[in-house]
Coordinates of C-alpha atoms and ligand atoms in Angstrom, one line a residue:
M1 CA 20.7 -19.6 7.0
S2 CA 23.0 -22.7 7.3
I3 CA 26.0 -20.3 8.0
L4 CA 24.1 -18.4 10.7
V5 CA 23.5 -21.6 12.5
T6 CA 27.1 -22.8 12.3
V7 CA 28.2 -19.6 13.5
F8 CA 25.8 -19.3 16.5
T9 CA 26.8 -22.8 17.4
L10 CA 30.4 -22.1 17.4
L11 CA 29.8 -19.1 19.4
S12 CA 27.4 -21.1 21.8
A13 CA 30.1 -24.0 22.2
D14 CA 29.7 -24.2 25.8
Q15 CA 28.5 -27.6 26.3
Q16 CA 30.1 -29.9 28.8
A17 CA 31.2 -33.0 27.2
S18 CA 31.3 -34.8 30.5
E19 CA 28.5 -35.5 32.9
V20 CA 27.3 -32.1 34.5
P21 CA 28.0 -31.9 38.3
K22 CA 24.7 -30.9 40.2
V23 CA 24.2 -29.2 43.3
S24 CA 22.1 -31.6 45.5
E25 CA 20.7 -30.8 49.0
G26 CA 22.9 -27.9 49.2
K27 CA 25.9 -29.8 48.4
L28 CA 28.0 -29.6 45.0
D29 CA 30.7 -32.6 45.0
L30 CA 33.5 -31.6 42.6
T31 CA 36.1 -34.0 44.2
G32 CA 36.3 -36.2 41.1
T33 CA 35.9 -33.0 38.6
D34 CA 39.3 -31.0 37.8
I35 CA 37.8 -27.7 37.2
T36 CA 40.8 -26.2 34.9
Q37 CA 40.1 -29.2 32.4
R38 CA 36.7 -28.4 31.6
Q39 CA 33.8 -25.6 30.9
P40 CA 32.8 -23.6 34.0
I41 CA 30.3 -25.5 35.9
K42 CA 26.7 -24.0 36.3
L43 CA 25.9 -24.1 40.2
S44 CA 22.4 -25.3 39.6
G45 CA 20.4 -27.7 41.6
S46 CA 19.0 -27.8 44.9
W47 CA 20.4 -25.1 47.4
D48 CA 19.8 -24.6 51.0
F49 CA 17.3 -21.8 51.2
Y50 CA 16.4 -19.7 54.3
W51 CA 13.4 -17.4 53.4
Q52 CA 13.0 -14.0 55.2
K53 CA 16.4 -14.4 56.3
L54 CA 20.0 -12.8 55.5
L55 CA 22.5 -14.8 57.0
T56 CA 26.2 -14.6 57.2
F57 CA 28.7 -17.7 57.4
D58 CA 28.9 -17.0 61.4
E59 CA 25.2 -17.1 61.5
L60 CA 24.8 -20.3 59.9
G61 CA 26.1 -22.6 62.6
L62 CA 23.8 -20.8 65.1
Q63 CA 20.9 -21.3 62.9
E64 CA 18.1 -23.2 64.6
D65 CA 16.1 -23.6 61.7
T66 CA 17.0 -26.4 59.4
P67 CA 17.1 -24.9 55.7
T68 CA 14.6 -26.0 53.4
Q69 CA 15.8 -27.0 49.6
V70 CA 14.9 -24.9 46.5
E71 CA 15.6 -25.3 43.1
F72 CA 18.3 -22.6 42.0
P73 CA 18.1 -20.8 39.7
G74 CA 14.1 -20.2 40.2
I75 CA 11.7 -17.5 41.0
W76 CA 9.9 -16.7 44.3
R77 CA 6.7 -15.8 43.1
G78 CA 4.0 -18.7 43.5
K79 CA 6.7 -21.0 44.8
N80 CA 5.4 -23.4 47.5
H81 CA 7.6 -22.9 50.5
Q82 CA 7.0 -25.0 53.8
G83 CA 3.1 -25.1 52.7
K84 CA 3.0 -21.1 52.0
T85 CA 3.1 -19.4 48.6
L86 CA 5.8 -17.0 48.6
D87 CA 5.4 -13.5 47.4
H88 CA 7.9 -11.9 44.9
N89 CA 8.8 -9.2 47.7
G90 CA 11.2 -10.5 50.4
F91 CA 14.6 -11.7 51.0
A92 CA 16.3 -14.9 51.3
T93 CA 19.8 -16.6 51.9
Y94 CA 21.0 -19.2 49.2
V95 CA 23.7 -21.5 50.7
V96 CA 25.8 -24.3 48.9
E97 CA 28.9 -26.1 50.2
V98 CA 31.3 -27.0 47.3
S99 CA 34.0 -29.8 47.7
L100 CA 37.0 -29.3 45.2
P101 CA 39.3 -32.2 44.4
K102 CA 42.4 -30.3 45.5
N103 CA 43.5 -26.9 46.4
Y104 CA 43.2 -24.0 43.9
E105 CA 45.1 -20.8 44.1
H106 CA 42.4 -19.0 42.5
L107 CA 38.8 -19.4 41.1
A108 CA 36.2 -17.1 40.3
I109 CA 32.5 -17.1 40.3
R110 CA 30.1 -15.7 37.5
V111 CA 27.1 -13.7 38.7
P112 CA 24.4 -13.6 36.1
N113 CA 21.8 -10.9 36.0
I114 CA 19.9 -11.4 39.0
G115 CA 17.5 -8.2 38.4
S116 CA 17.4 -7.0 42.1
A117 CA 19.9 -6.7 45.1
Y118 CA 22.7 -9.3 46.0
R119 CA 25.6 -10.2 48.1
L120 CA 27.6 -12.8 47.5
Y121 CA 30.1 -14.6 50.3
V122 CA 32.8 -17.3 50.2
N123 CA 32.4 -18.4 53.5
E124 CA 32.8 -15.1 55.5
N125 CA 34.4 -13.2 52.7
L126 CA 32.1 -10.9 50.6
I127 CA 33.2 -11.4 46.8
A128 CA 30.6 -9.3 45.2
S129 CA 27.5 -7.4 45.4
G130 CA 24.8 -5.5 43.5
G131 CA 22.3 -2.9 44.9
Q132 CA 21.7 -2.9 48.4
V133 CA 20.3 -6.0 50.0
A134 CA 18.0 -5.0 52.9
N135 CA 14.9 -6.8 54.7
N136 CA 12.5 -3.8 54.0
A137 CA 11.7 -2.0 51.1
E138 CA 12.7 1.3 52.4
R139 CA 16.3 0.4 52.3
H140 CA 16.6 -2.0 49.5
V141 CA 18.1 -0.9 46.4
S142 CA 18.0 -2.7 43.1
K143 CA 20.8 -2.9 40.8
Y144 CA 21.8 -4.5 37.5
S145 CA 25.4 -6.0 38.6
P146 CA 26.5 -9.2 36.4
G147 CA 29.8 -9.7 36.5
T148 CA 32.8 -12.1 37.1
Y149 CA 34.4 -12.3 40.6
A150 CA 37.7 -14.1 41.4
F151 CA 38.5 -15.3 44.9
K152 CA 40.6 -17.6 46.9
P153 CA 39.0 -20.8 48.2
D154 CA 40.2 -21.6 51.9
G155 CA 41.1 -25.3 51.4
Q156 CA 39.1 -28.0 49.5
V157 CA 35.6 -27.3 51.3
F158 CA 33.8 -23.8 51.2
K159 CA 30.4 -22.4 51.6
L160 CA 28.9 -20.0 49.2
L161 CA 26.3 -17.4 50.5
L162 CA 24.1 -15.8 48.2
Q163 CA 21.8 -13.3 49.8
I164 CA 19.0 -11.8 47.6
S165 CA 16.4 -9.2 48.3
N166 CA 13.6 -8.1 46.2
Y167 CA 10.9 -5.4 46.2
D168 CA 10.8 -4.1 42.6
Y169 CA 10.9 -6.9 40.4
Y170 CA 7.5 -8.9 39.8
W171 CA 9.1 -12.5 40.1
G172 CA 12.0 -12.3 42.8
G173 CA 14.7 -14.9 43.1
S174 CA 17.0 -15.2 40.1
W175 CA 16.3 -16.5 36.6
N176 CA 19.8 -17.6 36.0
A177 CA 22.5 -19.7 37.5
L178 CA 25.9 -18.7 39.1
E179 CA 28.8 -20.2 37.3
L180 CA 32.2 -21.6 38.9
G181 CA 35.5 -22.1 37.0
T182 CA 38.7 -20.4 36.6
H183 CA 38.7 -16.5 35.8
D184 CA 40.4 -17.4 32.5
Q185 CA 37.5 -19.9 31.6
L186 CA 34.8 -17.3 32.8
Q187 CA 36.3 -14.6 30.8
E188 CA 36.7 -16.5 27.7
K189 CA 33.0 -17.8 27.9
L190 CA 32.1 -14.1 28.6
V191 CA 34.0 -12.9 25.4
R192 CA 32.1 -15.7 23.3
E193 CA 28.7 -14.6 24.6
T194 CA 29.5 -11.1 23.8
L195 CA 30.7 -12.0 20.4
K196 CA 27.4 -14.0 19.8
T197 CA 25.3 -11.1 21.0
S198 CA 27.4 -8.5 19.0
F199 CA 27.0 -10.8 15.9
I200 CA 23.2 -11.0 16.2
V201 CA 22.8 -7.2 17.1
A202 CA 24.7 -6.5 14.1
I203 CA 22.8 -8.4 11.9
F204 CA 19.7 -6.9 13.1
F205 CA 21.1 -3.4 12.6
T206 CA 22.3 -4.3 9.2
I207 CA 18.6 -5.4 8.3
S208 CA 17.6 -2.3 9.8
L209 CA 19.9 0.1 7.7
F210 CA 19.2 -2.1 4.4
N211 CA 15.1 -1.6 5.2
L212 CA 15.6 2.2 5.8
L213 CA 17.5 2.4 2.4
L214 CA 14.4 0.6 0.7
F215 CA 12.3 3.0 2.3
S216 CA 14.1 6.1 1.2
L217 CA 13.8 4.8 -2.3
R218 CA 10.1 4.0 -2.3
I219 CA 8.5 6.1 0.4
R220 CA 5.1 5.3 -0.3
N221 CA 5.7 1.8 1.2
I222 CA 6.0 2.0 4.7
L223 CA 6.7 -1.6 5.4
P224 CA 10.4 -1.6 4.9
L225 CA 10.4 1.3 7.6
I226 CA 8.2 -1.0 10.2
I227 CA 11.0 -3.6 9.4
A228 CA 13.9 -1.4 10.3
M229 CA 12.1 -0.5 13.4
I230 CA 11.5 -4.0 14.3
S231 CA 15.0 -4.9 13.7
I232 CA 16.3 -2.2 15.8
G233 CA 13.7 -3.2 18.7
F234 CA 15.1 -6.7 18.6
G235 CA 18.7 -5.6 18.3
I236 CA 18.3 -3.2 21.5
R237 CA 16.2 -6.4 23.2
E238 CA 19.2 -8.9 22.3
A239 CA 21.8 -6.3 23.6
E240 CA 19.8 -5.7 26.8
I241 CA 19.1 -9.3 27.8
N242 CA 22.6 -10.4 27.2
N243 CA 23.8 -7.7 29.2
L244 CA 25.5 -6.1 26.2
L245 CA 24.4 -2.7 27.3
H246 CA 25.6 -3.2 30.7
Y247 CA 29.0 -4.5 29.6
V248 CA 29.7 -1.5 27.1
N249 CA 28.2 0.6 30.3
I250 CA 25.4 2.3 28.3
F251 CA 23.3 2.9 31.0
D252 CA 25.6 3.0 33.9
S253 CA 23.9 0.0 35.4
N254 CA 20.8 2.1 36.2
F255 CA 18.3 -0.6 37.1
L256 CA 15.2 1.5 36.2
I257 CA 16.4 2.3 32.6
N258 CA 17.6 -1.2 32.2
I259 CA 14.4 -2.5 33.5
R260 CA 12.2 0.0 31.1
T261 CA 14.3 -0.8 28.2
N262 CA 13.9 -4.6 28.8
F263 CA 10.0 -4.1 29.1
L264 CA 9.8 -1.7 26.3
S265 CA 11.8 -3.5 23.8
F266 CA 9.2 -6.5 24.4
T267 CA 5.8 -4.1 24.5
G268 CA 6.9 -1.5 22.1
L269 CA 7.7 -4.2 19.2
A270 CA 4.2 -5.5 19.7
P271 CA 2.4 -2.6 17.9
L272 CA 4.9 -2.7 15.3
L273 CA 4.5 -6.3 14.6
I274 CA 0.7 -6.0 14.6
M275 CA 1.0 -3.3 11.9
Y276 CA 3.2 -5.3 9.9
F277 CA 0.9 -8.1 9.6
Y278 CA -2.2 -5.9 9.0
L279 CA -0.5 -4.0 6.0
S280 CA 0.8 -7.0 4.7
F281 CA -2.3 -9.0 4.5
K282 CA -5.0 -6.2 4.8
N283 CA -8.1 -8.2 4.1
V284 CA -7.6 -11.3 6.2
Y285 CA -7.8 -8.8 9.5
N286 CA -10.2 -6.9 10.9
K287 CA -9.2 -3.2 11.0
I288 CA -11.1 -2.0 14.0
A289 CA -9.8 -4.8 16.0
I290 CA -6.2 -4.3 14.8
Y291 CA -6.6 -0.4 15.6
M292 CA -7.9 -1.3 19.0
I293 CA -4.8 -4.0 19.6
V294 CA -2.5 -1.4 18.4
A295 CA -4.2 1.5 20.8
I296 CA -3.8 -1.0 23.7
T297 CA -0.4 -1.9 23.0
V298 CA 0.9 1.6 22.5
G299 CA -0.8 2.6 25.7
F300 CA 0.6 0.0 27.6
S301 CA 4.1 1.0 26.2
L302 CA 3.7 4.4 27.3
F303 CA 2.4 3.4 30.7
I304 CA 5.7 1.5 31.1
G305 CA 7.7 4.2 29.9
L306 CA 6.3 6.8 32.4
A307 CA 5.0 4.8 35.5
P308 CA 7.2 3.9 38.5
I309 CA 8.9 0.6 38.7
H310 CA 6.6 -0.9 41.4
V311 CA 3.5 0.0 39.5
F312 CA 4.3 -1.3 36.3
S313 CA 6.7 -3.8 36.9
N314 CA 3.9 -6.6 38.1
K315 CA 1.7 -5.6 35.1
L316 CA 3.8 -7.7 32.4
P317 CA 1.9 -11.0 33.0
Y318 CA -1.3 -9.4 31.6
F319 CA 0.3 -7.8 28.7
Q320 CA 2.0 -11.3 28.1
F321 CA -1.5 -12.8 28.0
L322 CA -2.5 -10.3 25.8
I323 CA 0.2 -11.0 23.2
M324 CA -0.5 -14.6 23.2
G325 CA -4.0 -14.0 22.1
I326 CA -2.5 -11.3 19.6
I327 CA -0.2 -14.2 18.5
V328 CA -2.9 -16.7 18.0
Y329 CA -4.8 -14.1 15.8
L330 CA -2.2 -13.1 13.8
I331 CA -0.9 -16.7 12.8
F332 CA -4.6 -17.4 12.2
G333 CA -4.8 -14.7 9.7
L334 CA -1.8 -16.0 8.4
I335 CA -3.0 -19.2 7.7
K336 CA -6.0 -17.6 6.1
A337 CA -3.7 -15.6 3.6
I338 CA -1.7 -18.9 2.5
Y339 CA -5.4 -20.3 1.9
L340 CA -6.1 -17.2 -0.1
K341 CA -2.7 -17.6 -2.0
K342 CA -1.6 -14.3 -0.9
R343 CA 1.7 -13.5 -2.0
N344 CA 4.3 -13.7 0.5
A345 CA 2.3 -15.4 3.3
G346 CA 4.2 -18.6 3.0
T347 CA 7.6 -17.1 3.5
L348 CA 6.4 -14.9 6.6
F349 CA 4.7 -18.1 8.1
I350 CA 7.9 -20.0 7.6
G351 CA 9.8 -17.5 9.5
S352 CA 7.1 -17.2 12.2
L353 CA 7.3 -20.7 12.6
I354 CA 10.9 -20.9 13.0
L355 CA 10.7 -18.4 15.4
A356 CA 7.7 -20.2 17.5
C357 CA 9.8 -23.6 17.2
L358 CA 12.9 -21.9 18.7
S359 CA 11.0 -20.2 21.3
I360 CA 9.3 -23.4 22.5
H361 CA 12.8 -25.3 22.3
D362 CA 14.1 -22.3 24.8
I363 CA 10.9 -22.7 27.1
F364 CA 12.1 -26.7 27.1
L365 CA 15.6 -25.5 27.9
S366 CA 14.6 -23.1 30.8
L367 CA 12.4 -26.0 32.2
G368 CA 15.5 -28.5 32.0
W369 CA 14.0 -30.9 29.8
I370 CA 16.6 -30.5 27.2
N371 CA 20.3 -29.6 27.5
T372 CA 21.1 -27.3 24.5
V373 CA 21.8 -23.7 24.2
P374 CA 19.4 -21.2 23.9
L375 CA 18.0 -20.3 20.0
V376 CA 15.5 -17.8 20.4
S377 CA 17.7 -15.1 18.9
L378 CA 18.4 -17.4 15.9
G379 CA 14.6 -17.4 15.6
L380 CA 14.3 -13.9 15.6
V381 CA 17.1 -13.3 13.1
A382 CA 15.0 -15.9 10.9
F383 CA 11.9 -14.1 11.3
V384 CA 13.3 -10.7 10.6
M385 CA 15.2 -12.3 7.5
C386 CA 12.0 -13.8 6.3
Q387 CA 10.4 -10.1 6.5
N388 CA 13.5 -8.7 4.9
Y389 CA 13.3 -11.5 2.0
I390 CA 9.5 -10.3 1.4
T391 CA 10.2 -6.5 1.3
Y392 CA 13.2 -7.0 -1.0
A393 CA 11.4 -9.2 -3.1
D394 CA 8.4 -6.6 -3.3
F395 CA 11.1 -3.9 -4.2
I396 CA 12.3 -5.8 -6.9
L397 CA 8.7 -6.6 -8.4
A398 CA 8.0 -3.1 -8.1
S399 CA 11.2 -1.9 -9.7
T400 CA 10.7 -4.7 -12.6
N401 CA 7.1 -3.2 -12.9
N402 CA 8.7 0.2 -13.2
K403 CA 11.1 -0.9 -15.8
K404 CA 8.0 -2.3 -18.0
L405 CA 6.2 0.4 -17.5
N406 CA 8.8 2.8 -18.5
R407 CA 9.5 0.7 -21.7
V408 CA 5.6 1.3 -22.5
L409 CA 5.7 4.9 -21.8
E410 CA 8.9 5.2 -24.1
Q411 CA 7.2 3.1 -26.9
Q412 CA 4.2 5.2 -26.5
N413 CA 6.5 8.6 -26.3
N414 CA 8.1 7.4 -29.6
E415 CA 4.9 6.7 -31.3
L416 CA 3.5 10.1 -30.3
Q417 CA 6.9 12.0 -31.6
Q418 CA 6.5 10.0 -34.8
F419 CA 2.6 11.0 -34.9
S420 CA 3.9 14.7 -34.1
N421 CA 6.4 14.7 -36.7
S422 CA 4.3 13.3 -39.4
L423 CA 1.7 16.1 -38.3
E424 CA 4.4 18.7 -38.4
K425 CA 5.1 17.5 -42.1
Q426 CA 1.7 17.2 -43.0
V427 CA 1.1 21.0 -41.6
E428 CA 4.2 21.8 -43.5
E429 CA 2.9 20.6 -46.8
R430 CA -0.5 22.0 -46.3
T431 CA 1.2 25.5 -45.6
E432 CA 3.3 25.2 -48.8
E433 CA 0.1 24.3 -50.9
L434 CA -1.7 27.3 -49.2
E435 CA 1.2 29.6 -50.1
N436 CA 1.5 28.3 -53.6
L437 CA -2.4 28.5 -54.1
N438 CA -2.3 32.0 -52.5
R439 CA 0.4 33.0 -54.9
K440 CA -1.6 31.7 -57.7
L441 CA -4.6 33.4 -56.4
E442 CA -2.5 36.6 -56.4
L443 CA -1.1 36.1 -59.7
L444 CA -4.5 35.2 -61.1
A445 CA -6.0 38.7 -59.5
N446 CA -3.3 40.3 -61.5
E447 CA -3.1 38.3 -64.6
D448 CA -5.4 38.4 -67.6
A449 CA -7.3 35.0 -68.2
L450 CA -6.9 34.8 -71.9
T451 CA -3.6 36.2 -72.9
S452 CA -1.9 35.4 -69.4
A453 CA -0.3 39.2 -69.8
Y454 CA -0.7 41.4 -66.8
N455 CA -4.3 42.8 -66.5
R456 CA -5.1 46.6 -66.1
R457 CA -4.8 46.1 -62.2
G458 CA -1.6 44.3 -62.6
I459 CA 0.2 46.7 -64.9
S460 CA -1.1 49.7 -62.9
V461 CA 1.3 48.7 -60.1
F462 CA 4.2 48.4 -62.3
L463 CA 3.3 52.0 -63.5
E464 CA 3.2 53.3 -60.4
Q465 CA 6.5 51.7 -59.4
A466 CA 8.2 53.0 -62.4
K467 CA 6.9 56.5 -61.5
A468 CA 8.4 56.2 -57.8
V469 CA 11.9 55.1 -59.2
Q470 CA 11.9 57.8 -61.6
K471 CA 11.0 60.4 -58.8
R472 CA 13.6 59.0 -56.6
S473 CA 16.6 58.6 -59.4
G474 CA 15.2 60.4 -62.5
T475 CA 15.3 57.3 -64.4
P476 CA 13.0 57.7 -67.5
F477 CA 10.3 55.6 -68.7
C478 CA 7.8 55.2 -71.4
I479 CA 4.2 54.0 -71.8
A480 CA 3.1 52.7 -75.3
L481 CA -0.5 51.8 -76.0
I482 CA -1.0 49.2 -78.5
D483 CA -4.4 48.9 -80.3
F484 CA -5.3 46.0 -83.0
D485 CA -6.4 47.7 -86.2
N486 CA -10.1 47.1 -87.2
F487 CA -10.2 44.1 -85.3
K488 CA -13.9 43.9 -85.6
T489 CA -13.4 42.6 -89.0
V490 CA -11.2 39.8 -87.6
N491 CA -13.9 38.6 -85.5
D492 CA -16.6 39.0 -88.0
S493 CA -14.5 37.4 -90.5
L494 CA -12.9 34.8 -88.9
G495 CA -15.2 34.1 -85.7
H496 CA -14.7 35.0 -82.2
D497 CA -12.4 32.1 -81.2
V498 CA -10.0 33.0 -83.8
G499 CA -10.0 36.6 -82.7
D500 CA -9.2 35.2 -79.2
L501 CA -6.6 33.2 -80.7
T502 CA -5.0 36.0 -82.4
L503 CA -4.8 38.1 -79.3
K504 CA -3.2 35.3 -77.5
K505 CA -0.7 34.8 -80.1
A506 CA 0.2 38.3 -80.6
C507 CA 0.6 38.9 -76.6
E508 CA 3.2 35.6 -77.0
L509 CA 5.0 37.6 -79.7
I510 CA 5.4 40.7 -77.9
Q511 CA 6.6 39.0 -74.3
A512 CA 9.1 37.3 -76.6
I513 CA 10.5 40.4 -77.8
I514 CA 10.3 42.7 -74.8
R515 CA 13.3 42.7 -72.1
E516 CA 12.6 41.2 -68.8
Q517 CA 12.5 44.6 -66.8
D518 CA 9.6 45.8 -69.3
K519 CA 6.0 45.1 -68.5
F520 CA 3.3 44.1 -70.7
G521 CA -0.4 44.0 -69.9
R522 CA -4.0 44.1 -71.4
W523 CA -5.4 47.5 -70.7
G524 CA -8.9 46.3 -71.9
G525 CA -10.5 44.7 -75.1
E526 CA -8.2 44.6 -77.8
E527 CA -5.7 47.5 -76.2
F528 CA -2.6 46.8 -74.7
V529 CA 0.1 48.6 -72.8
L530 CA 3.7 48.3 -72.5
L531 CA 5.7 49.7 -70.0
A532 CA 9.3 50.5 -71.3
T533 CA 11.2 50.9 -68.0
D534 CA 14.7 52.9 -68.0
T535 CA 13.9 54.2 -71.6
N536 CA 13.3 57.3 -73.2
L537 CA 11.1 57.9 -76.0
Q538 CA 13.5 57.2 -78.8
G539 CA 14.3 53.8 -77.4
A540 CA 10.7 53.2 -76.8
A541 CA 9.7 54.2 -80.5
F542 CA 12.1 51.8 -81.6
I543 CA 10.6 48.7 -79.5
A544 CA 7.3 49.8 -80.4
E545 CA 8.4 49.5 -84.2
K546 CA 9.6 46.4 -83.6
L547 CA 6.6 45.2 -82.2
R548 CA 4.7 46.3 -84.9
C549 CA 6.7 44.9 -87.4
E550 CA 6.7 41.6 -85.8
I551 CA 3.0 41.3 -85.3
E552 CA 2.3 42.1 -88.9
E553 CA 4.5 39.6 -90.1
K554 CA 4.3 36.6 -87.7
L555 CA 0.6 36.8 -87.0
A556 CA -0.4 36.5 -90.8
E557 CA 1.8 33.5 -91.0
L558 CA -0.1 32.1 -88.0
I559 CA -3.7 32.7 -88.8
A560 CA -3.5 33.5 -92.7
Y561 CA -5.0 36.9 -92.1
K562 CA -3.4 40.3 -92.0
V563 CA -3.4 41.8 -88.7
T564 CA -1.9 45.2 -87.8
V565 CA -1.6 47.3 -84.7
T566 CA -1.3 51.1 -84.3
I567 CA 1.0 52.1 -81.2
G568 CA 0.9 55.4 -79.4
V569 CA 3.9 56.2 -77.2
A570 CA 4.8 58.8 -74.9
E571 CA 7.6 59.3 -72.5
C572 CA 6.7 60.1 -68.8
G573 CA 7.8 63.5 -67.8
I574 CA 9.4 64.0 -64.2
E575 CA 6.7 66.2 -63.0
E576 CA 3.9 64.4 -64.9
N577 CA 1.7 61.7 -63.6
I578 CA 0.8 58.3 -64.9
E579 CA -2.9 59.5 -65.8
S580 CA -1.3 62.3 -67.9
C581 CA 1.0 60.3 -69.5
L582 CA -1.4 57.5 -70.4
K583 CA -3.5 60.2 -71.8
R584 CA -0.8 61.2 -74.1
S585 CA -0.1 58.0 -75.4
D586 CA -3.9 57.4 -76.0
N587 CA -3.7 60.8 -77.9
A588 CA -0.7 59.5 -80.1
L589 CA -2.6 56.0 -80.7
Y590 CA -5.7 58.3 -81.9
K591 CA -3.4 60.1 -84.1
G592 CA -1.8 56.9 -85.5
K593 CA -5.4 55.7 -86.2
M594 CA -6.5 58.9 -87.8
E595 CA -3.3 58.8 -89.8
G596 CA -3.8 55.5 -91.4
R597 CA -3.3 52.8 -88.8
N598 CA -0.6 50.4 -88.8
Q599 CA 2.1 52.6 -87.3
V600 CA 3.9 54.1 -84.4
A601 CA 2.7 57.5 -83.5
L602 CA 4.9 59.5 -80.8
S603 CA 3.7 62.0 -78.2
K604 CA 6.0 64.8 -77.9
N605 CA 6.3 67.0 -74.7
Ligands
GTP1 N1 -12.2 38.0 -80.1 C1 -12.1 39.0 -79.5 N2 -12.6 40.2 -79.7 C2 -12.4 41.2 -78.9 C3 -11.8 41.2 -77.5 N3 -12.0 42.5 -77.0 C4 -12.5 43.4 -77.9 N4 -12.7 42.6 -79.0 C5 -13.3 43.2 -80.3 O1 -12.4 44.2 -80.8 C6 -13.4 44.9 -81.6 C7 -13.0 46.4 -81.3 O2 -13.8 47.0 -82.0 P1 -13.5 48.7 -82.4 O3 -13.6 49.5 -81.0 O4 -14.8 49.0 -83.2 O5 -12.3 49.0 -83.0 P2 -11.5 48.1 -84.3 O6 -12.5 47.3 -84.9 O7 -10.3 47.3 -84.0 O8 -11.0 49.6 -85.3 P3 -10.0 50.4 -85.0 O9 -9.5 50.1 -83.4 O10 -10.6 51.8 -85.2 O11 -8.7 50.1 -85.6 C8 -14.7 44.8 -81.0 O12 -15.4 44.0 -82.1 C9 -14.5 43.8 -80.0 O13 -15.5 42.8 -79.8 C10 -11.5 39.9 -77.2 O14 -11.2 39.6 -76.0 N5 -11.6 38.9 -78.0

C-alpha cells in the first residue's frame, strides 16, 4: 500500500511550490510570475460572466451590461445570479484578462472535459472548440473535447473568452479549470496524468484477472467473479473520468457513449457492490431489502443504457440519494458483522473506511478547502485490494481445508484397503480350509473308517478306471479277493477289539507291500480286494502269494495268534466286465476255502 501511495504521489506531483496566482474580478495578474519556470497555472477564480450571451472579443467593448463575476470552474444549476436561480440549460460567456510578465513566443491552454459545447478565444482568435455552441437546444451539439491548444499571445495582455452552451447535461458550466502554461509543460502534465490513470487501470484489471482465475478454480464461489466485475467497472470508470478513453480515441469522442459509460460505470457498479456485501455477510442483511435494492439499481442502469440523454441525464441526483442510503445500510450491516465477529468483516471495513476518507478528502478538495491532489482513485484501489485479500484468504483457507480433508480421506482409504486386504486373506484362508475339508470329506466318503483303506465305493472307481484303460490300450489288470480264514474264531477267542486291530494291522502290511499304482480296499466284513494294475494273472498270483505269506508270518508276531488269508485271483478279460471278473475271483476264493484255506487260488479263463 505504501508503494502505491508513493507512486501515486509521484505521478500526481503537480503542486505549485510558490503561491498560486488566482483569477480575481475577471483579471489574472501574472506580471510577477515567469510561466516557464513553474507548473501550469489553473485559471480558477472569479471570471467575468455574461449569462445568456455568446460574445466575441469585438462585442465585449460594445457590451452595455457590466459583467457579473462567478467562480470558474463552477456549475450553473442552482447558482444564484443577479437574484435569479440559474438553470442547467442555457449559454454564457466567461472572460478573463491575463497580464504576462513579458512577451512569450508561444503559450498553450489546456481545456478540461467541459461535458457540453464550448468555444475558446484568445482575443479575437478562436483557438479551440468542442461540439457546437448555440443559443438554442436545436442547434446545440455536445461533444467531449478535452485537449491542449497552443497560441501566440499578442503582447503582454490578452483576453480569454470561453463560450459555453448546454442543453444536455444536468449541471451546465464546467467542473474543471482551464490551465495555462507552455505547450511542453502541459503535455508533460498530461503524460503524467495519463500514466497515473493507466497505472491505476492496470491495477484494477490485474485484480480482475486474478479474481477470474480464482473463480475458474472454484466456480461454486461467485464472490471472486463479482470482485472481478467490480474491478473492471472501477477500471473503466477511472479511464472514462480521466479522459483515457478519449486520448486513446476509443469512442471517437462520441458524447452520448461517453456520458452513458460515465453514468453506467457508476450505476452498474451499485448492484454488484450490494451483492458482494450481501453474499459476504448474508445474515446481517435483509434478503428482500437487498433484492429490491438490486432490482432498482439494475432497473436504473437499464434506463440509463436505453433512454435518450435529456431524459436520463437529470435523473442521476435521485440515484445519488438512493446510493447514499444504500451505503449507510451497507456500512450498518458491516458494523453489525464486526460486532458478530464475522470473518473478513474487519478487512472490508478498513477498505470501506479508506475509500470513505479519501472520498471526503476529494470533496474538500473540490470545495477548495484543501490544496492537495485527488485521492479517490487510491481509495477505490484500497477497497478492491481489501476485497481481493478477502477472496484470496478464503481461497487459501478452502484449499487448506481441502488438503486436510484429502489427508483424512487418504487415511480412511488406507484403513479400508488394509481391512479389505485382511478380509481377502481371511476369505482365502476360509476357502483353503473349506477345500481341505471337502477333500477330507471326499476321502472319508471313499475311505474305510477302521482300516483307512478305500471302501467299496472308493475301490470300485479304480476298478472302472482300470477297465477304461484296458479298453483303450489293452493294459491287463487283475482282481484279487482276500478273505480272512475263520475270522469268527479270532473274534470269539480274542475279542472284537483285537479282531479290529488284526484287520487294521493286516491292511497296513498289505499297503506296505503293494506297488503305488495298485489299489487296495475293503470289500465288506473281513473280505478285501486288491486291484493289481498293468499285471497279468501270473504277476498277480505272485503278489497274492507274497501277501498271504506276509500276513501269516507278521500277524502272528503282532497278535500272538495265527491268522491266515485265502486269496482268489482273476485276470479281467478284454471283453469281460468288472462284475464278471469279480465273480470269477470270488469263485476262485471259494475254491481256495474249500481246498483247505490259507492259499492263493487262481481263476483261469
Ligand atoms: N472284529 C471284527 N470282525 C469282523 C469284522 N467284519 C466281519 N467280522 C467277522 O468276521 C467273521 C466272518 O465269519 P464267517 O463269514 O463265518 O467266516 P470265517 O469265520 O472267516 O470263516 P471262513 O471265511 O469260512 O474262513 C464274523 O464273525 C464277523 O463278525 C470287523 O470289522 N471286525
